[in-house]
Coordinates of C-alpha atoms in Angstrom, one line a residue:
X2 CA -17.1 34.1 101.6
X3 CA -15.8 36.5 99.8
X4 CA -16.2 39.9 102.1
X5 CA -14.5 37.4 104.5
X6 CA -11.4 36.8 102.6
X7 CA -10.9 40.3 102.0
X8 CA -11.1 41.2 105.9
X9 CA -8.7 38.2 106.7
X10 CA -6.5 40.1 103.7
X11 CA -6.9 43.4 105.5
X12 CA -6.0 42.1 109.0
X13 CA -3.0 40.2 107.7
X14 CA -1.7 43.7 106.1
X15 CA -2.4 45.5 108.9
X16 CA -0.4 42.8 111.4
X17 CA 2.4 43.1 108.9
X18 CA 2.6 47.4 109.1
X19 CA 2.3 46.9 113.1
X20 CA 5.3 44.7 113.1
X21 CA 7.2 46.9 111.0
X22 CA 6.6 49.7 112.8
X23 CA 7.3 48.2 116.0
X24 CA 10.7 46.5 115.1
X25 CA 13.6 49.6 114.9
X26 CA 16.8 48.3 113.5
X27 CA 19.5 51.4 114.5
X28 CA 22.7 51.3 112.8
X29 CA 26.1 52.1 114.5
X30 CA 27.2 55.2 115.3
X31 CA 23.5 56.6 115.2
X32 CA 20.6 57.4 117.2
X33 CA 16.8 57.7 117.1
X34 CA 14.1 60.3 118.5
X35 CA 10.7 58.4 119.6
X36 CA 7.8 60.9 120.5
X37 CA 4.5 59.6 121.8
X38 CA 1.6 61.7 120.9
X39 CA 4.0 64.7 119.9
X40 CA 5.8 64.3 123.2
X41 CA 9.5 63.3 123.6
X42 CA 9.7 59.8 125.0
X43 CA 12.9 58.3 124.7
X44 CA 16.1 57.9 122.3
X45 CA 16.4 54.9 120.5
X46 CA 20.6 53.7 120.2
X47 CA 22.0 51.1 117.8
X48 CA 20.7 47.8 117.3
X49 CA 17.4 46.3 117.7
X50 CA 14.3 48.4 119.4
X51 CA 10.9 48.0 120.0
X52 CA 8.3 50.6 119.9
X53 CA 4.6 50.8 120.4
X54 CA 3.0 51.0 116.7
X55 CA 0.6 54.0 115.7
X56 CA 1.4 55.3 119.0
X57 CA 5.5 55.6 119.5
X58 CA 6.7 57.5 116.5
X59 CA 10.5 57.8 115.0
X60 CA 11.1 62.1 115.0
X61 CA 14.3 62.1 113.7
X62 CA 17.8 60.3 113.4
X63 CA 20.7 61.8 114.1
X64 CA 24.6 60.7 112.7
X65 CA 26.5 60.7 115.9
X66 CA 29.8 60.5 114.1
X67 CA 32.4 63.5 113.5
X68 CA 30.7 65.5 111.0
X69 CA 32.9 68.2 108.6
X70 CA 31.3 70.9 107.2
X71 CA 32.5 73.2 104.9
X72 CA 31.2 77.6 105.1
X73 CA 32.1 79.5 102.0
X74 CA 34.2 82.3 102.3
X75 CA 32.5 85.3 104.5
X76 CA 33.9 88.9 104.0
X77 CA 35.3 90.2 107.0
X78 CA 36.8 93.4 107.5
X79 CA 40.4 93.8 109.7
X80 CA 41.4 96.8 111.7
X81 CA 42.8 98.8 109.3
X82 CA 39.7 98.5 107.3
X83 CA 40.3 96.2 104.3
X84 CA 37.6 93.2 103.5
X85 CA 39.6 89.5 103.0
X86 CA 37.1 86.5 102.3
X87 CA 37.8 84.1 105.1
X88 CA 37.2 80.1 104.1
X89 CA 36.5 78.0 107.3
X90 CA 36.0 74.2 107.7
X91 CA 34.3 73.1 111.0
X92 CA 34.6 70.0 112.9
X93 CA 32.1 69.0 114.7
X94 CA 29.8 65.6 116.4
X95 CA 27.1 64.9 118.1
X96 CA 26.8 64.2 121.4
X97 CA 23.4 64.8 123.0
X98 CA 21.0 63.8 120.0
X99 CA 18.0 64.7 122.3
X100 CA 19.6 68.7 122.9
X101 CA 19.9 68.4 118.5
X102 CA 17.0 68.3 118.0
X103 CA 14.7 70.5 120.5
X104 CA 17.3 73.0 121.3
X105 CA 18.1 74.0 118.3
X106 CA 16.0 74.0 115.2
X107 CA 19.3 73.3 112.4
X108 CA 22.2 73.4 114.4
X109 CA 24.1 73.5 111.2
X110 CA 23.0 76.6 110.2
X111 CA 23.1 77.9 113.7
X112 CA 26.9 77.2 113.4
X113 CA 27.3 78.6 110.1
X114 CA 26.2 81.9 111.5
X115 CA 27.5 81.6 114.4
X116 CA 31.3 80.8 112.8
X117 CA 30.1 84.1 110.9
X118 CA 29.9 86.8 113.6
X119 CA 32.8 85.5 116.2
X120 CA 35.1 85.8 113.0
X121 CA 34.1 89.4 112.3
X122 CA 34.6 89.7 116.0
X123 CA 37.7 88.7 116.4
X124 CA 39.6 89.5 112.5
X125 CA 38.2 93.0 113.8
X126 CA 40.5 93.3 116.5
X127 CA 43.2 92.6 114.3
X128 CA 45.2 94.1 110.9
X129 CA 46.1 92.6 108.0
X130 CA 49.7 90.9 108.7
X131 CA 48.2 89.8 112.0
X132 CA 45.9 88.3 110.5
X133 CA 47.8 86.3 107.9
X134 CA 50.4 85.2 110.5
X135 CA 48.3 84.4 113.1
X136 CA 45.9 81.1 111.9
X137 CA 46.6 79.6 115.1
X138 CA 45.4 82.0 117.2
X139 CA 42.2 82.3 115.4
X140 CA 41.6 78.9 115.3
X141 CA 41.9 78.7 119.0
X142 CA 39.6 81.7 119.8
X143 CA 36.9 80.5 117.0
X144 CA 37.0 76.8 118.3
X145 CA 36.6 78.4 122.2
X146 CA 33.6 80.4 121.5
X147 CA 31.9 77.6 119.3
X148 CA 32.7 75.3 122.0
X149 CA 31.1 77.3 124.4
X150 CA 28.0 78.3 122.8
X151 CA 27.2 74.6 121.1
X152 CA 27.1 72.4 124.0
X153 CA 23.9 73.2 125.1
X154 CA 22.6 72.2 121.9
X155 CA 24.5 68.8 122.8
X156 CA 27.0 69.6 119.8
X157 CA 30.8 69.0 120.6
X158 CA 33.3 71.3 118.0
X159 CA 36.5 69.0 117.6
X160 CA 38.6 71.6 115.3
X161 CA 38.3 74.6 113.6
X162 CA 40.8 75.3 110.5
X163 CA 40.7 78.6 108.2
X164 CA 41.1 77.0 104.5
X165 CA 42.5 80.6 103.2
X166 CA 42.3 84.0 103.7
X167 CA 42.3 86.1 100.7
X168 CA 43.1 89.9 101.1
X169 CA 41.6 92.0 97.7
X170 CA 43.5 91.9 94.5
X171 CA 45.5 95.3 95.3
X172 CA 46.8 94.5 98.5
X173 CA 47.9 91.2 97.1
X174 CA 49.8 92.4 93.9
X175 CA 51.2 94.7 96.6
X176 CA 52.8 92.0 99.0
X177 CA 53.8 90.1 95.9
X178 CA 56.0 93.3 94.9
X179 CA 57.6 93.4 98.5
X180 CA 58.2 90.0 98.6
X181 CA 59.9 89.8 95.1
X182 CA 62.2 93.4 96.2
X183 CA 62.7 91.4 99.8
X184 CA 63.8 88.2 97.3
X185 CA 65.9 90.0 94.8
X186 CA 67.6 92.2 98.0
X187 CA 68.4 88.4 99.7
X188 CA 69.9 87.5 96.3
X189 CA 72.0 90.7 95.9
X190 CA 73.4 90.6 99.4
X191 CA 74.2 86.7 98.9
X192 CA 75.6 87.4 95.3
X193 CA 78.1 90.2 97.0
X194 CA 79.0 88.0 99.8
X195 CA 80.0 85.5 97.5
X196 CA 81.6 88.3 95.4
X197 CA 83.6 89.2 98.7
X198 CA 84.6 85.7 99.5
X199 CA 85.5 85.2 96.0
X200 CA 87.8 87.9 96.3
X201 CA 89.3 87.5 99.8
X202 CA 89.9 84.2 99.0
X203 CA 91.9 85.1 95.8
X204 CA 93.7 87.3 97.5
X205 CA 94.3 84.9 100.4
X206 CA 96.0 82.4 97.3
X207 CA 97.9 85.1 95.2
X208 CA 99.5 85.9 98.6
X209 CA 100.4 82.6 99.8
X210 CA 101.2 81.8 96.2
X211 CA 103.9 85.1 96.5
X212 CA 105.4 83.7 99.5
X213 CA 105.8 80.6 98.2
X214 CA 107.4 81.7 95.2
X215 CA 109.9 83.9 96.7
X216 CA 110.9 81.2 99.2
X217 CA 111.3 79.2 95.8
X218 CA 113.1 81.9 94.4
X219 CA 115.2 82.7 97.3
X220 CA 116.2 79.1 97.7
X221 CA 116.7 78.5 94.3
X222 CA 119.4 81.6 93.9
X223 CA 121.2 80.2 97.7
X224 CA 121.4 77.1 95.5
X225 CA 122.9 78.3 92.8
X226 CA 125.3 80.5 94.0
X227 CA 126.3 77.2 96.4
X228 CA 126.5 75.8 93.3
X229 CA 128.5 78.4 91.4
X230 CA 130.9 78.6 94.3
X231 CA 131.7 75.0 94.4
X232 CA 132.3 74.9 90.4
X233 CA 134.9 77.8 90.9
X234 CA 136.1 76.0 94.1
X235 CA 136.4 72.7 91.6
X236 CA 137.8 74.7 89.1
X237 CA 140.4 76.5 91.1
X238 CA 141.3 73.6 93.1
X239 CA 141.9 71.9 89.6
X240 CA 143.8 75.0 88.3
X241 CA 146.0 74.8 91.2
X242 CA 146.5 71.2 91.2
X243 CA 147.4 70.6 87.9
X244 CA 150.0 73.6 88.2
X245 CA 149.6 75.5 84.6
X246 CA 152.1 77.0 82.8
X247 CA 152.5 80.1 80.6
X248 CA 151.8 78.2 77.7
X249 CA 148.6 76.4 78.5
X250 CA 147.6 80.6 79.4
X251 CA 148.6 81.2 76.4
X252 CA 146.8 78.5 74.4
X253 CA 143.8 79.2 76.5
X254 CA 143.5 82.9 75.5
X255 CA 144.1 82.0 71.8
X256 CA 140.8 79.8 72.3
X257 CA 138.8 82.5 73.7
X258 CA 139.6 85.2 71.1
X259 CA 136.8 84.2 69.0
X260 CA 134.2 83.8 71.3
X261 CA 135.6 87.2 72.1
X262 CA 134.8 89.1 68.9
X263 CA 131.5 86.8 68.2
X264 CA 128.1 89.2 68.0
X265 CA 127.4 91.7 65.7
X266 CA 127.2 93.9 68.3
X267 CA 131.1 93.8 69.7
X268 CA 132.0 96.6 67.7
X269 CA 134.8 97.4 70.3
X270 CA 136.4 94.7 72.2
X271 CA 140.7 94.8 74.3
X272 CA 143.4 92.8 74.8
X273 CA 144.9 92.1 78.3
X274 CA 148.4 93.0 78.7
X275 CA 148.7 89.5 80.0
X276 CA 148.4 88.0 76.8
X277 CA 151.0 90.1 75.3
X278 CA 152.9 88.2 77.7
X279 CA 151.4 84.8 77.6
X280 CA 151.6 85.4 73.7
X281 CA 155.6 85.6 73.9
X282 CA 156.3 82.6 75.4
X283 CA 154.1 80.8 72.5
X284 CA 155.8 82.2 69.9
X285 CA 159.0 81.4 71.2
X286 CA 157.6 77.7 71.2
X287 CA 156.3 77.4 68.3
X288 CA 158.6 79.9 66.5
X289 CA 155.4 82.1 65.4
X290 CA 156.6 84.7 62.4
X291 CA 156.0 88.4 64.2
X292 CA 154.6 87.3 67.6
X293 CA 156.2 89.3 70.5
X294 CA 159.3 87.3 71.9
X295 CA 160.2 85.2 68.3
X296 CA 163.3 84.9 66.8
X297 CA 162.1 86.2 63.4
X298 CA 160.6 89.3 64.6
X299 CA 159.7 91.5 66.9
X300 CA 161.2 93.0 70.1
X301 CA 163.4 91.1 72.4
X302 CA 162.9 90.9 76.2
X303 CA 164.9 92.8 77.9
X304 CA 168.8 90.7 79.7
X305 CA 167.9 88.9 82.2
X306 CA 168.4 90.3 85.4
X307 CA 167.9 93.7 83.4
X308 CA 165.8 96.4 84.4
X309 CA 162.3 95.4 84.2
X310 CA 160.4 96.2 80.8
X311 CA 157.8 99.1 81.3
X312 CA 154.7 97.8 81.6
X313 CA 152.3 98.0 78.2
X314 CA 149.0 99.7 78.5
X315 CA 146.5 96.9 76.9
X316 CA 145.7 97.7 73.2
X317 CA 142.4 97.9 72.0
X318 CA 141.0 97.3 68.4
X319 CA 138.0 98.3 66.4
X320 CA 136.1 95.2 65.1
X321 CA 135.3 97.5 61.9

């Protein structure tokens, strides 16, 4: 009985490797190479497959969604001869899972190299500013001839992007120098500019500020001589109207003697002939001892209807 049991073991092991073998579970998104005897036979998709067991076999399984793959930086030398390490990232997927796999024997490595020489082919045909300036255009020619030379291996490039290009250490202290003088030349012209608006724009003020003032000024003077000329209108209309006689003249000059000799710097000051006159008829008011026209003193006028009196030059005095 018991060789029996272990055969009926056996068989039951052997049933259970044949059904796993012949149920294929593919996820999404992926795909399945089944040879038969070595010999392509068909390409499993996603879901549920059945294959002959011991006989069908599973070659290889292939991710058939957008794949991104990093190179690391390849020296390539420009046009004017000088070597900048070039980082690419490619973009690629999967489209053909049986070309993947016999076509090519690592299609990831065959693009690696490939990425290689057409960037040395076409950084080559370019210089150095070109070929900082121009990512564009060398994504576009890389992604064409990638394009081009991967779909027969049933490979589809979406994108191709240049991470960085680094030119050597020289050339790179170099353009950081020009681009610091370009910098500090933007900043001078600016800084004068300003300077020049600055200065126009004072001057533009200090004029209008000029014309303004003398308009004030000007104004201000036809104002006050307006003004002056109606107080001496005022005052000669009032002189007139109220009629004044040689003694208010008289009391008048009295009252501006002093103001007169005021200031320490009147050393020399006259006396109109009119007040001579002005100072006669006061003294013979108020009877003034010695003033020109009293009865105590002093010359007499001349009869009336006499020859008139020679006229007086006016006399002058020293303050000292």
């Amino acid at each position: 009985m018991q060789p029996i049991i272990i055969v009926l073991i056996i068989l039951v092991v052997l049933v259970f490797i044949a059904l796993i073998r012949t149920v294929q579970v593919i996820p999404q998104a992926s795909a399945a190479i089944v040879e038969r005897f070595g010999r392509y036979t068909r390409t499993l998709s996603a879901g549920l497959n059945i294959v002959v067991p011991f006989i069908d076999t599973i070659r290889n399984r292939i991710d058939l969604r957008e794949q991104v793959v990093p190179f690391p930086p390849q020296p390539v030398i420009t046009q004017d001869n000088l070597v900048v390490n070039i980082d690419t990232v490619i973009y690629y997927q999967v489209t053909d899972a049986r070309a993947a796999t016999y076509e090519v024997a690592s299609y990831i490595q065959a693009i690696e190299q490939l990425t290689v020489t057409t960037l040395r082919n076409i950084i080559g045909g370019m210089d150095l500013e070109r070929t900082l300036t121009s990512r564009e255009e060398i994504n576009g020619a890389l992604r064409g001839v990638l394009d081009e030379a991967t779909g027969k291996w049933g490979i589809r490039v979406n994108r191709v992007e240049l991470k960085a290009i680094e030119p050597p250490t020289s050339i790179q202290d170099s353009m950081e120098k020009q681009m610091r003088a370009d910098r500090d030349k933007r900043a001078a012209i600016l800084t004068a500019e300003g300077i020049r608006q600055s200065q126009i724009l004072t001057a533009e003020g200090e004029k209008q500020s000029s014309i303004l003032r003398a308009e004030g000024e000007s104004r201000a003077a036809a104002l006050r001589a307006e003004g002056e000329a109606q107080a001496i209108r005022t005052v000669f209309e009032s002189i007139h109207a109220g009629d004044p006689d040689q003694k208010l003249l008289a009391y008048q000059y009295l009252q501006m003697l002093p103001k007169i000799a005021a200031g320490d710097a009147n050393k020399l000051w006259i006396i109109p002939s009119e007040l001579n006159d002005a100072l006669k008829g006061l003294g013979g008011i108020v009877n003034i001892p010695g003033a020109p026209g009293s009865d105590t003193g002093g010359p007499a006028a001349g009869p009336v209807g006499g020859p008139p009196a020679p006229r007086r030059e006016s006399p002058t005095f020293d303050k000292d």
